[in-house]
């Protein structure tokens, strides 16, 4: 009588986005040969993007890992007598996102300091500007990190590809489409992976294409992106910035993959910029851009550098669904918190005491003071958006939840604007 079939592999090594990878699953007992698989399950992630499983040998391999963050994957092994056992293995993947800091010129509003001390930029006193009073007491919610959320990576991923990356078809099913084909690789990571997208998740995809071959670097993004194999990709909306060495914004009145018509990837806080040349436990980096955040509802207008809205409420004398001027604001509004508004941590707001022992959070809080947060979309109030990454320390990041939206003030950046169609700043 043979021994009972069982998995003998309990873990796989850590990985890094953009690098090769290998791990071999093993089983014992039962009746060989074995067949390995990843069953479809709403409770587990699929294999990280870019990895594949050889069903006969149990080898998990990748020539280039696309995914990032923490994936909880369930595996199944069956023997020749049809006995089946399952096991779950966690894949921890460090991101490779330093490229995000180079998207858009240094003169862009997306890289401009907004702290009062160094810029003298005033508080925006428009009635449209403040975060809605009912949201002020809300704490920052950390929508990124290391630990898997429901076995899925926590955050919005991003990836860099070479200029020679082949174009594939892209079909858009719901909202605006800026392209019908693009250099989107099969290993591009999807927010929450295919499991959450199939369940109606956001499924953001952000792909930065290096310049070369006569073409400038570019940024391609999708909302609810799904890879279909030889058919390419499908999405519910997409956006493209064909030359990110320029300051061109999305055309006024046009959305992107979020409500405000903003790019997603360059506004994510990522582990590379926070860690810098240090280590995850002793980071020495800096955040030099506003960080994307959400509220449950936004006002039904937008301000520069945003280009679109999907909000509620109205302001006196101005039709809804239009650009608002910070230099000539309305006299009254029925709601507040407008897409595109940048909010800085007030100089009077104390840094939480936990920051002294939470170095990753402390660097992000400094970013709040110097570059602020930018209202980008409808979502859970106070949702701060970053990349998934195995190098994040979730206990450290929890310090951010001590900051409330009342600790921020809106910034009037109208003196920096060259035109509503450009992200360039005057100084």
Coordinates of C-alpha atoms in Angstrom, one line a residue:
X1 CA 0.0 0.0 0.0
X2 CA 1.5 3.3 -1.1
X3 CA 1.9 6.4 1.1
X4 CA -0.5 9.3 1.1
X5 CA 0.0 11.9 -1.6
X6 CA 1.2 15.2 -0.3
X7 CA 2.9 18.4 -1.3
X8 CA 6.4 18.7 -0.1
X9 CA 7.1 22.3 -1.3
X10 CA 6.1 24.8 1.3
X11 CA 7.7 28.0 0.0
X12 CA 9.3 29.6 -3.1
X13 CA 12.1 32.1 -3.1
X14 CA 11.5 35.9 -3.4
X15 CA 11.6 37.5 -6.8
X16 CA 12.2 40.9 -8.3
X17 CA 10.2 42.5 -11.1
X18 CA 12.0 42.5 -14.4
X19 CA 14.3 39.6 -13.5
X20 CA 14.3 35.9 -14.3
X21 CA 12.9 33.4 -11.8
X22 CA 12.6 29.7 -11.0
X23 CA 11.0 27.5 -8.3
X24 CA 10.2 23.8 -8.5
X25 CA 7.2 22.3 -6.9
X26 CA 7.5 18.8 -5.5
X27 CA 5.2 16.1 -4.1
X28 CA 5.6 12.7 -2.6
X29 CA 3.5 9.5 -2.0
X30 CA 0.6 8.5 -4.1
X31 CA 1.2 7.0 -7.5
X32 CA 3.5 8.9 -9.9
X33 CA 3.6 10.6 -12.3
X34 CA 2.2 13.8 -10.9
X35 CA 0.3 16.7 -12.6
X36 CA 0.6 20.2 -11.1
X37 CA -1.9 23.0 -11.7
X38 CA -3.2 26.3 -10.4
X39 CA -7.0 25.9 -10.1
X40 CA -9.3 28.9 -10.7
X41 CA -10.3 30.3 -7.4
X42 CA -11.9 33.5 -6.2
X43 CA -10.0 33.2 -2.9
X44 CA -6.5 33.1 -4.4
X45 CA -4.3 34.9 -6.9
X46 CA -3.2 33.3 -10.1
X47 CA 0.6 33.0 -10.7
X48 CA 2.3 36.4 -10.7
X49 CA 2.4 37.9 -14.2
X50 CA 5.2 36.6 -16.3
X51 CA 5.5 33.3 -14.5
X52 CA 4.3 29.9 -15.9
X53 CA 4.0 26.4 -14.5
X54 CA 5.1 23.2 -16.2
X55 CA 2.4 20.8 -15.2
X56 CA 4.6 17.7 -15.6
X57 CA 7.8 18.9 -13.9
X58 CA 6.3 21.3 -11.4
X59 CA 8.8 24.0 -12.5
X60 CA 7.6 27.6 -12.1
X61 CA 9.7 29.8 -14.3
X62 CA 9.9 33.2 -15.8
X63 CA 12.4 34.9 -18.2
X64 CA 11.0 38.2 -16.9
X65 CA 8.8 38.6 -13.9
X66 CA 6.1 41.2 -14.5
X67 CA 4.2 41.2 -11.2
X68 CA 5.0 43.0 -8.0
X69 CA 3.9 42.6 -4.4
X70 CA 2.6 39.6 -2.6
X71 CA 0.6 36.8 -4.2
X72 CA -1.1 34.0 -2.4
X73 CA -1.4 31.2 -4.9
X74 CA -3.2 27.8 -4.5
X75 CA -1.6 24.8 -6.2
X76 CA -3.0 21.4 -6.9
X77 CA -1.2 18.2 -7.5
X78 CA -2.9 15.0 -8.8
X79 CA -1.3 11.6 -9.1
X80 CA -2.1 9.0 -11.7
X81 CA -4.7 7.4 -9.5
X82 CA -6.6 10.7 -9.5
X83 CA -5.8 11.5 -5.9
X84 CA -5.6 15.3 -5.4
X85 CA -4.1 17.6 -2.8
X86 CA -3.7 21.3 -2.6
X87 CA -1.2 23.7 -1.0
X88 CA -0.9 27.5 -0.9
X89 CA 2.4 29.3 -1.5
X90 CA 3.2 33.0 -1.1
X91 CA 5.2 34.8 -3.7
X92 CA 6.9 38.0 -2.5
X93 CA 8.1 40.2 -5.4
X94 CA 10.0 43.5 -5.1
X95 CA 9.0 46.1 -7.5
X96 CA 11.3 47.9 -9.9
X97 CA 9.6 51.3 -10.2
X98 CA 12.4 53.9 -10.1
X99 CA 11.4 54.9 -13.6
X100 CA 8.2 56.5 -12.3
X101 CA 10.2 59.5 -11.0
X102 CA 11.4 60.4 -14.5
X103 CA 7.9 60.5 -16.2
X104 CA 7.2 64.1 -17.2
X105 CA 9.7 67.0 -17.2
X106 CA 11.1 68.4 -13.9
X107 CA 9.2 71.6 -14.8
X108 CA 5.9 69.7 -14.5
X109 CA 3.3 70.5 -11.8
X110 CA 3.6 66.8 -11.1
X111 CA 7.1 67.5 -9.7
X112 CA 6.6 70.9 -8.2
X113 CA 6.9 71.6 -4.5
X114 CA 3.8 73.2 -2.9
X115 CA 4.9 73.8 0.7
X116 CA 4.3 77.4 1.8
X117 CA 7.8 77.9 3.2
X118 CA 9.7 77.3 0.0
X119 CA 7.1 78.3 -2.6
X120 CA 4.9 80.9 -0.9
X121 CA 1.9 79.3 -2.7
X122 CA -1.2 80.5 -0.8
X123 CA -4.1 78.4 0.5
X124 CA -6.9 78.0 -2.1
X125 CA -9.8 80.0 -0.6
X126 CA -12.3 78.9 -3.3
X127 CA -15.5 77.3 -1.8
X128 CA -14.8 74.5 -4.3
X129 CA -11.4 73.7 -2.8
X130 CA -11.6 72.3 0.7
X131 CA -12.1 68.6 1.3
X132 CA -15.8 68.2 2.0
X133 CA -16.5 68.9 5.7
X134 CA -18.1 65.4 6.2
X135 CA -14.8 63.8 5.1
X136 CA -12.4 66.0 7.2
X137 CA -12.3 63.6 10.2
X138 CA -11.4 60.6 7.9
X139 CA -8.0 59.1 8.4
X140 CA -5.6 58.3 5.6
X141 CA -6.2 54.7 4.4
X142 CA -3.1 52.9 3.1
X143 CA -4.1 51.2 -0.2
X144 CA -0.7 49.7 -0.9
X145 CA 1.8 47.6 0.8
X146 CA 3.5 44.2 1.2
X147 CA 0.9 41.9 2.8
X148 CA -1.5 40.4 0.3
X149 CA -5.1 41.6 0.5
X150 CA -7.4 38.6 0.0
X151 CA -4.2 36.9 -1.4
X152 CA -3.9 39.6 -4.0
X153 CA -1.2 42.3 -4.3
X154 CA -2.2 45.5 -2.4
X155 CA -1.8 48.5 -4.7
X156 CA -1.6 49.6 -8.3
X157 CA 1.5 48.1 -10.2
X158 CA 3.5 49.7 -13.0
X159 CA 6.2 48.3 -15.3
X160 CA 8.8 49.6 -17.8
X161 CA 9.2 48.0 -21.3
X162 CA 11.8 48.6 -24.0
X163 CA 11.0 50.9 -27.0
X164 CA 11.0 47.8 -29.2
X165 CA 8.1 46.1 -27.3
X166 CA 5.7 44.9 -30.0
X167 CA 2.2 46.4 -30.3
X168 CA -0.8 44.2 -29.7
X169 CA -4.5 44.8 -30.2
X170 CA -6.5 46.6 -27.5
X171 CA -10.3 46.7 -27.5
X172 CA -12.1 49.2 -25.2
X173 CA -15.6 48.2 -24.1
X174 CA -17.0 51.1 -22.1
X175 CA -15.4 54.6 -21.9
X176 CA -12.8 56.6 -23.9
X177 CA -10.1 55.0 -25.9
X178 CA -6.9 56.7 -26.9
X179 CA -5.4 53.7 -28.7
X180 CA -6.5 50.4 -30.3
X181 CA -3.1 48.8 -30.2
X182 CA -0.1 49.4 -28.0
X183 CA 3.2 48.0 -26.6
X184 CA 1.5 46.1 -23.7
X185 CA 3.3 42.9 -22.9
X186 CA 1.5 39.8 -21.7
X187 CA 3.4 40.0 -18.4
X188 CA 2.2 43.5 -17.6
X189 CA 0.9 43.4 -14.0
X190 CA -2.8 44.1 -13.4
X191 CA -4.0 45.8 -10.2
X192 CA -5.4 42.9 -8.0
X193 CA -4.5 40.4 -10.8
X194 CA -7.1 38.8 -13.1
X195 CA -9.0 37.4 -10.1
X196 CA -10.2 40.8 -8.8
X197 CA -10.7 42.3 -12.2
X198 CA -13.0 39.4 -13.2
X199 CA -15.0 40.2 -10.0
X200 CA -15.3 43.8 -11.1
X201 CA -12.2 45.3 -9.6
X202 CA -10.4 48.4 -11.0
X203 CA -7.7 46.3 -12.8
X204 CA -5.4 49.3 -13.5
X205 CA -2.5 48.7 -15.8
X206 CA 0.4 51.2 -16.2
X207 CA 3.1 50.6 -18.8
X208 CA 6.0 53.0 -19.3
X209 CA 7.7 52.6 -22.7
X210 CA 11.4 53.7 -22.9
X211 CA 12.4 56.1 -25.7
X212 CA 14.3 54.8 -28.6
X213 CA 14.1 54.0 -32.3
X214 CA 13.2 57.6 -33.1
X215 CA 10.3 57.6 -30.6
X216 CA 10.1 59.5 -27.3
X217 CA 9.2 57.7 -24.0
X218 CA 5.5 57.1 -23.6
X219 CA 3.0 56.1 -21.0
X220 CA 0.1 53.7 -21.7
X221 CA -2.6 53.0 -19.0
X222 CA -5.7 50.9 -18.8
X223 CA -8.7 50.6 -16.5
X224 CA -10.0 47.0 -16.0
X225 CA -7.3 45.6 -18.3
X226 CA -7.6 41.9 -19.2
X227 CA -5.0 40.0 -21.2
X228 CA -6.7 37.7 -23.8
X229 CA -3.6 35.9 -25.1
X230 CA -3.4 36.1 -28.9
X231 CA -6.2 38.6 -29.0
X232 CA -4.2 41.1 -27.1
X233 CA -5.9 43.1 -24.3
X234 CA -9.4 44.4 -23.5
X235 CA -10.1 47.3 -21.2
X236 CA -13.0 49.5 -20.0
X237 CA -11.0 52.7 -20.7
X238 CA -7.5 53.6 -21.6
X239 CA -5.2 56.7 -21.9
X240 CA -1.9 57.5 -23.5
X241 CA 0.8 60.1 -23.2
X242 CA 2.8 59.7 -26.4
X243 CA 5.7 61.9 -25.3
X244 CA 6.3 62.1 -21.6
X245 CA 9.3 64.4 -22.1
X246 CA 6.6 67.1 -22.9
X247 CA 4.2 68.7 -20.5
X248 CA 1.1 68.1 -22.6
X249 CA -1.9 67.2 -20.5
X250 CA -4.9 65.1 -21.5
X251 CA -7.2 67.4 -23.6
X252 CA -9.7 69.4 -21.5
X253 CA -13.0 67.5 -21.0
X254 CA -11.3 64.1 -21.6
X255 CA -11.0 61.5 -19.0
X256 CA -8.3 58.9 -18.6
X257 CA -8.3 55.8 -16.4
X258 CA -9.5 57.8 -13.5
X259 CA -12.1 60.5 -12.9
X260 CA -9.8 63.5 -13.0
X261 CA -8.2 62.8 -16.3
X262 CA -4.8 62.5 -14.6
X263 CA -2.0 59.9 -15.2
X264 CA -2.0 57.1 -12.6
X265 CA 1.5 55.7 -12.5
X266 CA 3.5 58.9 -11.9
X267 CA 1.3 59.8 -8.9
X268 CA 1.7 56.5 -7.1
X269 CA 3.9 56.4 -4.1
X270 CA 6.4 53.6 -4.7
X271 CA 9.0 51.7 -2.6
X272 CA 11.9 52.6 -4.9
X273 CA 11.6 56.4 -4.3
X274 CA 11.0 55.9 -0.5
X275 CA 13.9 53.4 0.0
X276 CA 16.3 55.4 -2.2
X277 CA 19.9 54.1 -1.8
X278 CA 19.0 52.8 1.6
X279 CA 17.3 49.6 2.7
X280 CA 13.6 48.9 3.5
X281 CA 14.4 49.2 7.3
X282 CA 16.6 52.2 6.8
X283 CA 15.3 54.1 3.8
X284 CA 16.8 57.4 2.7
X285 CA 14.6 58.4 -0.3
X286 CA 12.3 61.2 -1.0
X287 CA 8.8 61.6 -2.5
X288 CA 8.9 64.4 -5.1
X289 CA 5.4 64.4 -6.5
X290 CA 1.8 64.7 -5.2
X291 CA 0.4 61.3 -4.2
X292 CA -2.9 60.1 -5.7
X293 CA -5.8 59.9 -3.3
X294 CA -9.6 59.4 -3.4
X295 CA -12.7 60.5 -1.6
X296 CA -16.2 58.9 -1.7
X297 CA -17.5 61.8 -3.8
X298 CA -15.9 64.8 -5.5
X299 CA -17.2 68.1 -6.8
X300 CA -18.6 68.0 -10.3
X301 CA -15.9 70.3 -11.8
X302 CA -12.1 70.1 -12.1
X303 CA -9.1 72.3 -11.6
X304 CA -5.8 72.4 -13.4
X305 CA -3.9 70.0 -13.9
X306 CA -7.0 67.8 -14.0
X307 CA -9.1 67.6 -17.2
X308 CA -12.4 65.8 -16.3
X309 CA -14.8 65.0 -13.5
X310 CA -17.5 62.6 -12.4
X311 CA -18.6 64.3 -9.3
X312 CA -21.6 65.9 -7.7
X313 CA -22.9 69.3 -6.6
X314 CA -22.7 72.7 -8.3
X315 CA -21.1 76.1 -8.0
X316 CA -22.9 79.5 -8.5
X317 CA -22.9 80.8 -12.0
X318 CA -20.9 77.9 -13.6
X319 CA -22.3 75.0 -15.4
X320 CA -21.3 71.6 -13.9
X321 CA -18.7 69.5 -15.7
X322 CA -16.4 72.3 -16.4
X323 CA -12.9 73.6 -15.5
X324 CA -12.9 75.9 -12.5
X325 CA -10.4 78.8 -12.1
X326 CA -8.4 79.1 -8.9
X327 CA -7.7 82.7 -9.7
X328 CA -11.3 83.6 -10.3
X329 CA -13.2 81.2 -8.1
X330 CA -17.0 80.9 -7.8
X331 CA -18.8 82.6 -4.9
X332 CA -20.5 79.5 -3.5
X333 CA -20.7 75.7 -4.1
X334 CA -23.0 73.1 -2.8
X335 CA -20.2 70.6 -2.3
X336 CA -16.4 70.8 -2.2
X337 CA -13.3 68.7 -3.0
X338 CA -12.6 69.2 -6.7
X339 CA -10.6 66.7 -8.9
X340 CA -7.1 67.9 -9.6
X341 CA -6.8 69.9 -6.3
X342 CA -3.5 69.5 -4.5
X343 CA -3.6 69.5 -0.7
X344 CA -0.5 69.9 1.4
X345 CA 0.0 68.9 5.0
X346 CA -0.5 72.0 7.1
X347 CA 2.7 73.5 8.7
X348 CA 0.7 73.4 11.9
X349 CA -0.1 69.7 11.7
X350 CA 2.1 67.7 14.0
X351 CA 4.0 64.7 12.7
X352 CA 2.6 61.6 14.4
X353 CA 4.9 60.4 17.2
X354 CA 5.0 56.9 15.5
X355 CA 6.9 58.5 12.6
X356 CA 10.1 58.4 14.8
X357 CA 10.0 54.6 14.6
X358 CA 8.4 54.3 11.1
X359 CA 11.0 55.5 8.6
X360 CA 9.0 54.6 5.5
X361 CA 5.9 56.5 6.7
X362 CA 8.1 59.4 7.9
X363 CA 9.5 59.9 4.3
X364 CA 5.9 59.8 2.9
X365 CA 4.7 62.3 5.5
X366 CA 7.5 64.7 4.5
X367 CA 6.2 64.2 0.9
X368 CA 2.8 65.3 2.2
X369 CA 4.3 68.5 3.4
X370 CA 6.4 69.3 0.4
X371 CA 4.5 67.9 -2.6
X372 CA 1.0 67.1 -1.1
X373 CA -1.7 64.7 -2.3
X374 CA -3.8 65.2 -5.3
X375 CA -7.5 64.3 -5.6
X376 CA -7.7 61.9 -8.5
X377 CA -10.9 59.8 -8.3
X378 CA -14.0 58.6 -6.5
X379 CA -13.2 55.9 -4.0
X380 CA -13.0 55.2 -0.3
X381 CA -12.4 58.5 1.5
X382 CA -8.8 59.1 2.4
X383 CA -7.5 56.3 0.2
X384 CA -3.8 56.9 -0.5
X385 CA -2.7 54.9 -3.5
X386 CA 0.8 53.4 -4.1
X387 CA 2.4 50.3 -5.7
X388 CA 2.4 46.8 -4.2
X389 CA 5.9 45.8 -3.2
X390 CA 7.4 43.1 -0.9
X391 CA 9.8 45.8 0.4
X392 CA 7.1 47.8 2.1
X393 CA 6.8 47.4 5.8
X394 CA 3.1 47.3 6.6
X395 CA 3.5 48.0 10.3
X396 CA 5.6 51.0 9.4
X397 CA 3.1 52.3 6.9
X398 CA 0.3 52.0 9.4
X399 CA 1.6 55.1 11.0
X400 CA 0.1 57.1 8.1
X401 CA -3.4 56.3 9.4
X402 CA -2.7 58.8 12.2
X403 CA -3.0 61.6 9.7
X404 CA -6.5 62.9 9.0
X405 CA -7.8 64.8 6.0
X406 CA -8.4 67.8 8.3
X407 CA -4.6 68.0 8.5
X408 CA -4.4 69.1 4.9
X409 CA -5.1 72.4 3.2
X410 CA -5.8 73.1 -0.5
X411 CA -3.1 74.9 -2.4
X412 CA -3.7 77.7 -5.0
X413 CA -1.3 76.8 -7.8
X414 CA -2.8 79.1 -10.4
X415 CA 0.3 81.3 -10.4
X416 CA 2.3 78.4 -11.7
X417 CA 0.0 77.6 -14.7
X418 CA 1.2 78.4 -18.2
X419 CA -1.9 77.1 -19.8
X420 CA -4.7 74.6 -19.1
X421 CA -3.4 72.3 -21.7
X422 CA 0.1 72.0 -20.3
X423 CA 1.5 70.7 -17.0
X424 CA 4.4 73.2 -17.3
X425 CA 5.0 75.6 -14.5
X426 CA 6.1 79.2 -14.7
X427 CA 9.0 78.7 -12.2

